[in-house]
Amino acid sequence: MMVLGPNGRNGKFKRDYMINYETNSSPFYLENKAYCESIERKASILKSEINGYCNSYGFEIDVQYSIKMLAINLKILKAQTTRGGSIIPLDASNNQSIEIKITGLETWINLNAGQNKLKRFFSSKKIRTLFPSPFYCSINSEINEQFLEFFVNLLLNNNVTSFSIKNGKGKIDIHPVTHSIDPFEFINVLEEQLLILSK
């Protein structure tokens, strides 16, 4: 791939990450660009493969990297949705989410949690006491109170809508996403706790 070197001349080198920025002077674009660049910086430290796009309306970023024996795939999405008005939209809102997929977890835990009032109704009394409505949780075995407290805080502080671990694979959906939620830090904290739990 041909890119401009630091002195402005063409230089040849390979990047392990690339986001296509559709440059615009819009303040919405500048905000989206700043966020995407922060993800790009963190991804480059982890030697990740990253690709996606960024424009005034939102972005879509795919990141793949490894921690120890774990393979991690992040999909970070922001899209503008509109409603009403047949010709001119009456209302527009930003919809930002993160999907995390993890493989290679060495844990005996099978866990399923999220936000669903009907599934909460079928959760145990202990779970309903620990997890605020509308959260539900099912776990294949007894887990100590310290981990459950950590897990409840992880769900609440990061707007987790669904979380599952089964047969060494994890899938987490976060929505809505705020700029204070760092998906890389989220994964680090989760990996540390699961490592402690599996000992």
PDB file of C-alpha atoms in Angstrom, residues 19-94:
ATOM      1  CA  ILE A  19      -9.990   3.229   9.044  1.00  0.00           C
ATOM      2  CA  ASN A  20     -11.299   5.042   5.995  1.00  0.00           C
ATOM      3  CA  TYR A  21     -12.095   8.625   7.054  1.00  0.00           C
ATOM      4  CA  GLU A  22     -14.589  10.463   4.834  1.00  0.00           C
ATOM      5  CA  THR A  23     -13.280  13.940   5.641  1.00  0.00           C
ATOM      6  CA  ASN A  24     -15.811  16.664   6.350  1.00  0.00           C
ATOM      7  CA  SER A  25     -15.756  19.978   8.273  1.00  0.00           C
ATOM      8  CA  SER A  26     -18.925  19.000  10.190  1.00  0.00           C
ATOM      9  CA  PRO A  27     -18.612  19.042  14.005  1.00  0.00           C
ATOM     10  CA  PHE A  28     -20.314  15.616  13.986  1.00  0.00           C
ATOM     11  CA  TYR A  29     -17.546  14.264  11.767  1.00  0.00           C
ATOM     12  CA  LEU A  30     -14.839  15.785  13.990  1.00  0.00           C
ATOM     13  CA  GLU A  31     -16.389  14.158  17.076  1.00  0.00           C
ATOM     14  CA  ASN A  32     -16.659  10.784  15.341  1.00  0.00           C
ATOM     15  CA  LYS A  33     -13.114  11.072  13.994  1.00  0.00           C
ATOM     16  CA  ALA A  34     -11.690  11.840  17.460  1.00  0.00           C
ATOM     17  CA  TYR A  35     -13.372   8.748  18.909  1.00  0.00           C
ATOM     18  CA  CYS A  36     -12.241   6.501  16.034  1.00  0.00           C
ATOM     19  CA  GLU A  37      -8.668   7.769  16.325  1.00  0.00           C
ATOM     20  CA  SER A  38      -8.668   6.941  20.056  1.00  0.00           C
ATOM     21  CA  ILE A  39      -9.764   3.379  19.213  1.00  0.00           C
ATOM     22  CA  GLU A  40      -7.123   3.240  16.460  1.00  0.00           C
ATOM     23  CA  ARG A  41      -4.361   4.301  18.899  1.00  0.00           C
ATOM     24  CA  LYS A  42      -5.327   1.652  21.458  1.00  0.00           C
ATOM     25  CA  ALA A  43      -5.642  -0.992  18.761  1.00  0.00           C
ATOM     26  CA  SER A  44      -2.167  -0.199  17.409  1.00  0.00           C
ATOM     27  CA  ILE A  45      -0.637  -0.683  20.888  1.00  0.00           C
ATOM     28  CA  LEU A  46      -2.190  -4.168  20.969  1.00  0.00           C
ATOM     29  CA  LYS A  47      -0.944  -4.887  17.432  1.00  0.00           C
ATOM     30  CA  SER A  48      -4.522  -5.410  16.305  1.00  0.00           C
ATOM     31  CA  GLU A  49      -5.964  -5.722  12.865  1.00  0.00           C
ATOM     32  CA  ILE A  50      -8.473  -2.921  12.440  1.00  0.00           C
ATOM     33  CA  ASN A  51     -10.629  -1.747   9.581  1.00  0.00           C
ATOM     34  CA  GLY A  52     -13.749   0.285   9.062  1.00  0.00           C
ATOM     35  CA  TYR A  53     -15.048   3.683   8.089  1.00  0.00           C
ATOM     36  CA  CYS A  54     -15.901   6.993   9.722  1.00  0.00           C
ATOM     37  CA  ASN A  55     -18.049   9.857   8.437  1.00  0.00           C
ATOM     38  CA  SER A  56     -20.392  12.580   9.715  1.00  0.00           C
ATOM     39  CA  TYR A  57     -23.222  10.113  10.326  1.00  0.00           C
ATOM     40  CA  GLY A  58     -21.291   7.531  12.293  1.00  0.00           C
ATOM     41  CA  PHE A  59     -18.736   4.767  11.999  1.00  0.00           C
ATOM     42  CA  GLU A  60     -18.222   1.032  11.923  1.00  0.00           C
ATOM     43  CA  ILE A  61     -14.968  -0.406  13.244  1.00  0.00           C
ATOM     44  CA  ASP A  62     -13.846  -4.046  13.368  1.00  0.00           C
ATOM     45  CA  VAL A  63     -10.902  -4.890  15.609  1.00  0.00           C
ATOM     46  CA  GLN A  64      -9.226  -8.294  15.985  1.00  0.00           C
ATOM     47  CA  TYR A  65      -6.457  -9.006  18.473  1.00  0.00           C
ATOM     48  CA  SER A  66      -5.160 -11.567  20.963  1.00  0.00           C
ATOM     49  CA  ILE A  67      -4.496 -11.547  24.700  1.00  0.00           C
ATOM     50  CA  LYS A  68      -2.558 -14.615  25.846  1.00  0.00           C
ATOM     51  CA  MET A  69      -4.686 -17.523  24.540  1.00  0.00           C
ATOM     52  CA  LEU A  70      -7.771 -15.398  23.821  1.00  0.00           C
ATOM     53  CA  ALA A  71      -8.877 -14.309  20.357  1.00  0.00           C
ATOM     54  CA  ILE A  72     -10.993 -11.157  20.518  1.00  0.00           C
ATOM     55  CA  ASN A  73     -13.213  -9.536  17.914  1.00  0.00           C
ATOM     56  CA  LEU A  74     -14.738  -6.101  18.535  1.00  0.00           C
ATOM     57  CA  LYS A  75     -17.390  -4.474  16.393  1.00  0.00           C
ATOM     58  CA  ILE A  76     -17.961  -0.828  17.309  1.00  0.00           C
ATOM     59  CA  LEU A  77     -20.890   0.790  15.544  1.00  0.00           C
ATOM     60  CA  LYS A  78     -22.486   4.222  15.503  1.00  0.00           C
ATOM     61  CA  ALA A  79     -25.327   4.928  13.105  1.00  0.00           C
ATOM     62  CA  GLN A  80     -27.825   7.748  12.834  1.00  0.00           C
ATOM     63  CA  THR A  81     -31.461   6.714  12.793  1.00  0.00           C
ATOM     64  CA  THR A  82     -34.365   8.937  11.818  1.00  0.00           C
ATOM     65  CA  ARG A  83     -38.096   8.688  12.325  1.00  0.00           C
ATOM     66  CA  GLY A  84     -41.213  10.505  11.216  1.00  0.00           C
ATOM     67  CA  GLY A  85     -41.670  12.809   8.247  1.00  0.00           C
ATOM     68  CA  SER A  86     -42.143  11.361   4.782  1.00  0.00           C
ATOM     69  CA  ILE A  87     -39.814  13.914   3.151  1.00  0.00           C
ATOM     70  CA  ILE A  88     -37.870  15.583   5.969  1.00  0.00           C
ATOM     71  CA  PRO A  89     -37.006  13.521   9.086  1.00  0.00           C
ATOM     72  CA  LEU A  90     -38.671  14.896  12.204  1.00  0.00           C
ATOM     73  CA  ASP A  91     -36.186  13.418  14.628  1.00  0.00           C
ATOM     74  CA  ALA A  92     -32.714  11.912  14.391  1.00  0.00           C
ATOM     75  CA  SER A  93     -30.778  10.032  17.045  1.00  0.00           C
ATOM     76  CA  ASN A  94     -27.415   8.358  17.296  1.00  0.00           C
TER      77      ASN A  94
END
